[in-house]
Coordinates of C-alpha atoms in Angstrom, one line a residue:
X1 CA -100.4 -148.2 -85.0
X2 CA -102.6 -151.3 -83.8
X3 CA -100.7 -154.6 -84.6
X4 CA -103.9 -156.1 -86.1
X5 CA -104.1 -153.2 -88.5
X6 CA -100.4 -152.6 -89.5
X7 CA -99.9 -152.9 -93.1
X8 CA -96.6 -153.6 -94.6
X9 CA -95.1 -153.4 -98.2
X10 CA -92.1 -155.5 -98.7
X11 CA -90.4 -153.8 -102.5
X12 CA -88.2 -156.8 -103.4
X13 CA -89.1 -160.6 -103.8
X14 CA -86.0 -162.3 -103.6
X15 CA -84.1 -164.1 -101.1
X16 CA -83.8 -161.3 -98.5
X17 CA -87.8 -159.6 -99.3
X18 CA -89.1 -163.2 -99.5
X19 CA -87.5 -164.5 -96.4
X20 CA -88.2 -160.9 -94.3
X21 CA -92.3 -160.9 -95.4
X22 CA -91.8 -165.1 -94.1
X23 CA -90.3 -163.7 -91.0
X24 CA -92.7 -161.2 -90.4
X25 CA -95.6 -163.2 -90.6
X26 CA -94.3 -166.1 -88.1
X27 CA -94.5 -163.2 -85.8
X28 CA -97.8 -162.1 -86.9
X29 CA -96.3 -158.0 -86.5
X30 CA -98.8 -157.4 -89.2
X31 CA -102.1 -157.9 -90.4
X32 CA -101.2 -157.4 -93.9
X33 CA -98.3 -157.7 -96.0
X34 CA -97.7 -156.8 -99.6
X35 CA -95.1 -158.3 -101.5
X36 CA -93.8 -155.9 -104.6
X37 CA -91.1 -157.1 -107.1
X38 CA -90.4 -156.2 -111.2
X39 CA -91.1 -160.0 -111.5
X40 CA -94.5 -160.3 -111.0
X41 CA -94.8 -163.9 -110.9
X42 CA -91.6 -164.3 -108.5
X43 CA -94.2 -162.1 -106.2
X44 CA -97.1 -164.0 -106.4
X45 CA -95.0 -167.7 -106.3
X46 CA -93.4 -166.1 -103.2
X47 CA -96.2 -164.4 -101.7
X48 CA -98.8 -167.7 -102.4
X49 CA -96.1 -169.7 -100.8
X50 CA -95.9 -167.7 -97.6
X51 CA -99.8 -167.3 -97.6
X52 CA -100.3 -171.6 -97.2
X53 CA -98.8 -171.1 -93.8
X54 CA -101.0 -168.2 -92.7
X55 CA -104.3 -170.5 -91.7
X56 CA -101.9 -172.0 -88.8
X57 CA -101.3 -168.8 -87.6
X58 CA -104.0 -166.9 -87.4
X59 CA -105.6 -163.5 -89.5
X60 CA -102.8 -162.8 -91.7
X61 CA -103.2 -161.6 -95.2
X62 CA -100.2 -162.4 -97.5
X63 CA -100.0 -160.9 -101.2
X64 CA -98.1 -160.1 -104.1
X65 CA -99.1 -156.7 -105.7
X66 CA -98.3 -153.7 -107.6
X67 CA -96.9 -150.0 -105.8
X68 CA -100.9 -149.2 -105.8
X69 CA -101.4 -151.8 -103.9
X70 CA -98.9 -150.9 -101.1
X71 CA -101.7 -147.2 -100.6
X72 CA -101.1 -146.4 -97.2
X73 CA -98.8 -148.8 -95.9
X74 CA -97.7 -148.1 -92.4
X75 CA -94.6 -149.3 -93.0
X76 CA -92.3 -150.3 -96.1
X77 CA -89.5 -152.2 -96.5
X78 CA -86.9 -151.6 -99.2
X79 CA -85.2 -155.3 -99.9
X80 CA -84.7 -154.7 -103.8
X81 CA -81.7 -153.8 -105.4
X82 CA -78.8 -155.5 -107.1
X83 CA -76.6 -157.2 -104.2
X84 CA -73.0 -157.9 -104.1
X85 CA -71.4 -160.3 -106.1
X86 CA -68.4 -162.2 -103.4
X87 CA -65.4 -160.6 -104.0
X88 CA -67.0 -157.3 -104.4
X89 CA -68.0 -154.8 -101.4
X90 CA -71.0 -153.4 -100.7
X91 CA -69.5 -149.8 -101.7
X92 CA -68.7 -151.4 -105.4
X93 CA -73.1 -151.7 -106.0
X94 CA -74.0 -148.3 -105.4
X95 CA -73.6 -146.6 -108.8
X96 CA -76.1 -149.6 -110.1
X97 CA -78.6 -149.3 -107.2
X98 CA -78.9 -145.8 -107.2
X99 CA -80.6 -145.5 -110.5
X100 CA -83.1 -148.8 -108.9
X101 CA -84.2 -146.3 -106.0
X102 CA -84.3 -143.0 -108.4
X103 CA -87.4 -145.1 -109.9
X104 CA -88.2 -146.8 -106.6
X105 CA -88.7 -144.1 -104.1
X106 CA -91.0 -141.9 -105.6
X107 CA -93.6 -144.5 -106.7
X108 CA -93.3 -145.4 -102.9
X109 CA -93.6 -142.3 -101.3
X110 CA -97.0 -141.4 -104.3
X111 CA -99.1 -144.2 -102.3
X112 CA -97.8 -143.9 -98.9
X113 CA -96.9 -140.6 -98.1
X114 CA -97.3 -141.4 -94.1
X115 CA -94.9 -144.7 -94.2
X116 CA -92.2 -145.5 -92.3
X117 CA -89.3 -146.4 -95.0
X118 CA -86.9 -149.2 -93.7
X119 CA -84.0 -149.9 -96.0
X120 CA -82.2 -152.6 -96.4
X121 CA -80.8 -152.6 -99.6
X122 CA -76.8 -152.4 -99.9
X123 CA -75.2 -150.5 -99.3
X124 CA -77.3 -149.8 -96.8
X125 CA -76.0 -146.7 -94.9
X126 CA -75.7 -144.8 -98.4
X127 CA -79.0 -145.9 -99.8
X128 CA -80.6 -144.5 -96.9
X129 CA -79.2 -141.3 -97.2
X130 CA -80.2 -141.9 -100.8
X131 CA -83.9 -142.5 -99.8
X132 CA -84.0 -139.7 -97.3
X133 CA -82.8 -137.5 -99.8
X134 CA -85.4 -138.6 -102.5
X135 CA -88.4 -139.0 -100.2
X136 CA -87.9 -135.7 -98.8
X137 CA -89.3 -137.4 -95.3
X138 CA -88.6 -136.2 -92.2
X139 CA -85.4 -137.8 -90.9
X140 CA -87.3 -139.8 -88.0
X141 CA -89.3 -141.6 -91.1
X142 CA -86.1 -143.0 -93.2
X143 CA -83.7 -145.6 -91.2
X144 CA -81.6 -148.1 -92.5
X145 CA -81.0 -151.9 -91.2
X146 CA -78.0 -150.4 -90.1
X147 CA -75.2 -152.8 -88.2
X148 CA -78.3 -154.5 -86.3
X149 CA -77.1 -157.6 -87.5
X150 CA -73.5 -156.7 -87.6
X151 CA -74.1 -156.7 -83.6
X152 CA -76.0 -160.1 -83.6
X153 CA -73.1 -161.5 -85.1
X154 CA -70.7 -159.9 -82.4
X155 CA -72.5 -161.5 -80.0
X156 CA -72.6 -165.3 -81.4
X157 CA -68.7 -164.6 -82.1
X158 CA -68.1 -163.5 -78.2
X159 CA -70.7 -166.7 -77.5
X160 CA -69.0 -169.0 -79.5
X161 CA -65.6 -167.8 -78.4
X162 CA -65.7 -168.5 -74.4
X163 CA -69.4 -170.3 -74.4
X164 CA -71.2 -168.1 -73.1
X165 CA -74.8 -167.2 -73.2
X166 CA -76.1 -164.4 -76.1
X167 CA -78.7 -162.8 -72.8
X168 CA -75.4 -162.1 -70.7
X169 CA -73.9 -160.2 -73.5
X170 CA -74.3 -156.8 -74.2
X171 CA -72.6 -155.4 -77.3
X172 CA -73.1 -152.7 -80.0
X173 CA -72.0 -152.0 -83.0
X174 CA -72.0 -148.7 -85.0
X175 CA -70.7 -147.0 -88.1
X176 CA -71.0 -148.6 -91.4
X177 CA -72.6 -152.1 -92.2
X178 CA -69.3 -153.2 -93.9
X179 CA -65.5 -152.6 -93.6
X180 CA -65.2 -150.0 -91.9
X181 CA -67.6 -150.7 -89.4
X182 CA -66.7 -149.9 -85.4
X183 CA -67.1 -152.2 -82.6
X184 CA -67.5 -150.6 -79.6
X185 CA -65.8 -152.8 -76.9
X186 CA -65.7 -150.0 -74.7
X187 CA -69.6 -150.6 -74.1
X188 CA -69.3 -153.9 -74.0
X189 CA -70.4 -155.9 -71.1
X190 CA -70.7 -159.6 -69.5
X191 CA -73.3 -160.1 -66.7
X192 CA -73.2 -156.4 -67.0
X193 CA -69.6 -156.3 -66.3
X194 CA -67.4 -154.2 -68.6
X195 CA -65.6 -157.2 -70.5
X196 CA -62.2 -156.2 -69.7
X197 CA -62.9 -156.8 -66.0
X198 CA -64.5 -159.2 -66.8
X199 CA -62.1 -161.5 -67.9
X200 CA -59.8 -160.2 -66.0
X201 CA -61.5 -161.3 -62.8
X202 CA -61.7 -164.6 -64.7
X203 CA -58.1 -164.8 -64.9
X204 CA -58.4 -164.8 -69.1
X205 CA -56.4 -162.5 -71.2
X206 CA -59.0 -160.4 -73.5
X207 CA -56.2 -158.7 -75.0
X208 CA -55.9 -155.6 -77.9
X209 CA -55.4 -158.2 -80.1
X210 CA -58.3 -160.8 -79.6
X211 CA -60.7 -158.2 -80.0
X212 CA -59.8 -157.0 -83.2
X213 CA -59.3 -160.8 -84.0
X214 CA -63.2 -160.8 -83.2
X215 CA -63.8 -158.0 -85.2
X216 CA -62.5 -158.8 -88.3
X217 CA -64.3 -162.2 -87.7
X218 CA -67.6 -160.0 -87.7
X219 CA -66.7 -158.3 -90.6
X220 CA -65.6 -160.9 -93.1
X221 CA -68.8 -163.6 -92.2
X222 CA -71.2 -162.3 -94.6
X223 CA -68.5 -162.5 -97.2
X224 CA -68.2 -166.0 -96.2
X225 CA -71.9 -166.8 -96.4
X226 CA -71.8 -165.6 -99.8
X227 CA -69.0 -166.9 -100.7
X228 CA -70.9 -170.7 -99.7
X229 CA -74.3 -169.9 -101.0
X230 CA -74.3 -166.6 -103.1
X231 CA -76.6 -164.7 -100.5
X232 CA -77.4 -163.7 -97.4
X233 CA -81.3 -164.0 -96.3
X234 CA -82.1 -165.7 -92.6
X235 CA -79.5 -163.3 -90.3
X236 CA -80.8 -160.1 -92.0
X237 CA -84.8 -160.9 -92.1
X238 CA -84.5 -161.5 -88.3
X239 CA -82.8 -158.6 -88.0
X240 CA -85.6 -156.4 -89.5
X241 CA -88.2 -157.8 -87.9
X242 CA -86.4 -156.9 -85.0
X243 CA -86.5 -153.5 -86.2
X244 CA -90.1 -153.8 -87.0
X245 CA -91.3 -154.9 -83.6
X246 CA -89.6 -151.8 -82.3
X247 CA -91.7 -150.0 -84.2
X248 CA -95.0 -151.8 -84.3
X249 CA -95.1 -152.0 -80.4
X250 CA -93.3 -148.7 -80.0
X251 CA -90.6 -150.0 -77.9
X252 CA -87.7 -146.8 -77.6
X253 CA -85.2 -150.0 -78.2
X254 CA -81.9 -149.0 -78.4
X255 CA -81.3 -150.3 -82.0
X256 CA -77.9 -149.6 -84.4
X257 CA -80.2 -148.6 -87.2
X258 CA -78.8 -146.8 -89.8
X259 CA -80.0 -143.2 -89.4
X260 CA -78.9 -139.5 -90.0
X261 CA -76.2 -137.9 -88.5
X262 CA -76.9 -134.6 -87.7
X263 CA -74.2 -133.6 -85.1
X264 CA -73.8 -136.2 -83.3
X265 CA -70.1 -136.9 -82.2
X266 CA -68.9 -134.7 -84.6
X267 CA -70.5 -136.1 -87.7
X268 CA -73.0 -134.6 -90.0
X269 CA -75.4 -135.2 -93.3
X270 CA -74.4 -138.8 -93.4
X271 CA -76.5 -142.0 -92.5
X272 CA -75.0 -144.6 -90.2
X273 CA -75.4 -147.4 -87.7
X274 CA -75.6 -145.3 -84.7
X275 CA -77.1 -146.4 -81.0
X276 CA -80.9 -145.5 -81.9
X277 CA -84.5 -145.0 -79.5
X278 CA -86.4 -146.8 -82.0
X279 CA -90.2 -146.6 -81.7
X280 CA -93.3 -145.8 -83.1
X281 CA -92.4 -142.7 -84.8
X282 CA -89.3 -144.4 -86.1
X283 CA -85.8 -142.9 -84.7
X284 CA -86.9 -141.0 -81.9
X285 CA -83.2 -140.0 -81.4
X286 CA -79.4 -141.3 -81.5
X287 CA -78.0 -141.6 -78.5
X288 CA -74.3 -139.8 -77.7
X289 CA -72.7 -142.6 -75.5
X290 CA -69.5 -142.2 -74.2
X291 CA -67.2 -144.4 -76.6
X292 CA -63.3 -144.5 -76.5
X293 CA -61.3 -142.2 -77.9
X294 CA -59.9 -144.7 -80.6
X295 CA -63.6 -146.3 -81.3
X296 CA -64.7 -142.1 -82.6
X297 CA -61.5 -141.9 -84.5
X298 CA -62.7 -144.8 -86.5
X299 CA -66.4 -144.0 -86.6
X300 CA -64.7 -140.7 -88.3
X301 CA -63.0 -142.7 -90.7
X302 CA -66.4 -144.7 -91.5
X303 CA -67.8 -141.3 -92.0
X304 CA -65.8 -139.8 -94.1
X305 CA -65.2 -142.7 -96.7
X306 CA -69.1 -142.8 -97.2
X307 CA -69.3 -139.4 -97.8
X308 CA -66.8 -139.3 -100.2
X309 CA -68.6 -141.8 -102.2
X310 CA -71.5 -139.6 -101.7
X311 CA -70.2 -136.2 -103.5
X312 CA -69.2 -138.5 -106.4
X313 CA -73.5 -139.5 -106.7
X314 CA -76.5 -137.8 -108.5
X315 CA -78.6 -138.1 -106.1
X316 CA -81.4 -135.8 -106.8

């Protein structure tokens, strides 16, 4: 897939589609992007706005269109759906957005039967599963945005914590992007130290405590950013186009994309963030790190509460 000819559908115009076709095309990942929303003219006000920028940067065509107009799009990126209102989780949207992407998926898959899907609709992990389902696309093909930004935001916490620098850290998070998501401290290093003897060697306690103090700072910030401006947009489109690079350039990153389990430590016929090769082909495979004992007991849990909301679905 040559960067200059990558085309890419964005199904969503509003603040998170909007802001991830912007994103995209300050990095110039594509040479076309499509912009696809029920609102027509929220497309094509959104789509003409990011097209005034495109003469300063080069061959970039930017356009709102119908699902025709996505016909062989190399990748697309699922943004639309209803989001969550603050005060409700992700889980509580899924009954309303899974009749969105009974619609959605098959128009998709009708003019772009070779695409990549990336979701990022919540909540993510089960709408990928739902899309994977629907599409009937080989596993590699369907990934979700996963807890790629959940990690980004474990880093700036660590970085804002003991001032240190986002390059030196080295952090992942897996499971589901939301509650019951699963830091994994266990593979967490500074300068490529493991961060317990890390700060140990500092002389700084890093203590049971502090981490899950971190962690439940990780969790709760997105509610917070809703709760100050009703959405989330910048963190996630970033996010994505981090994901899309991957792809485009056919990287193998190790990415915490949301992806199905199928096995792996212990868990099956569910989609979640899990340490991803991410490249051309999409998820190449999930890697089985070695994790604590206590960090798979909650990636279980995750798991298992996702699934349960799954058997309660009508998904095909």
């Amino acid at each position: 897939m040559a960067i200059n000819n990558a085309k890419i559908s964005v199904i969503g115009a509003g603040y998170v589609g909007s802001t991830t076709a912007y994103a995209l095309t300050l990095q110039k990942v594509a040479s076309e992007i499509i912009l696809v929303d029920t609102n027509k003219d929220k497309a094509r006000a959104e789509a003409l706005d990011i097209a005034h920028a495109t003469s300063a940067l080069g061959d970039i065509s930017v356009s709102p269109g119908s699902y025709e107009d996505t016909k062989d799009s190399d990748i697309v990126v699922i943004t639309a759906g209803i989001g969550p209102k603050y005060g409700e989780s992700r889980l509580d949207i899924v009954n309303k957005n899974l009749k969105v992407f009974k619609s959605m998926v098959p128009e998709i898959i009708k003019y772009s039967p070779n695409a990549l899907l990336l979701v990022v609709s919540n909540p993510v992990d089960i709408l990928t599963y739902v899309t994977y389902k629907l599409s009937g696309f080989p596993k590699s093909r369907v990934l979700g945005s996963g807890t790629v930004l959940d990690t980004l935001r474990l880093k700036y916490a660590i970085e804002q914590k003991y001032n240190l620098e986002s390059k030196d850290i080295d952090t992942i998070i897996i499971g589901e992007h939301g509650d019951s998501q699963v830091a994994l401290w266990s593979q967490t290093t500074i300068h490529g130290i493991g961060i317990d003897s890390y700060f140990k060697a500092m002389n700084k306690e890093f203590q049971k405590e502090i981490k899950s103090e971190i962690s439940d700072e990780v969790k709760k910030s997105g509610y917070d950013i809703l709760h100050g401006k009703g959405y989330t947009n910048f963190g996630v489109a970033l996010a994505v186009s981090r994901i899309i690079r991957a792809v485009i350039y056919d990287e193998n990153a190790l990415l915490p994309v949301s992806s199905l389990y199928t096995g792996e430590y212990g868990i099956e016929d569910i989609c979640l963030g899990a340490p991803c090769m991410v490249g051309e082909i999409g998820v190449r495979r999930i890697f089985q790190i070695p994790i604590a004992k206590e960090e798979l007991t909650q990636l279980e849990t995750s798991a298992n509460s996702l699934k349960s909301l799954i058997k309660g679905l009508n998904i095909i």
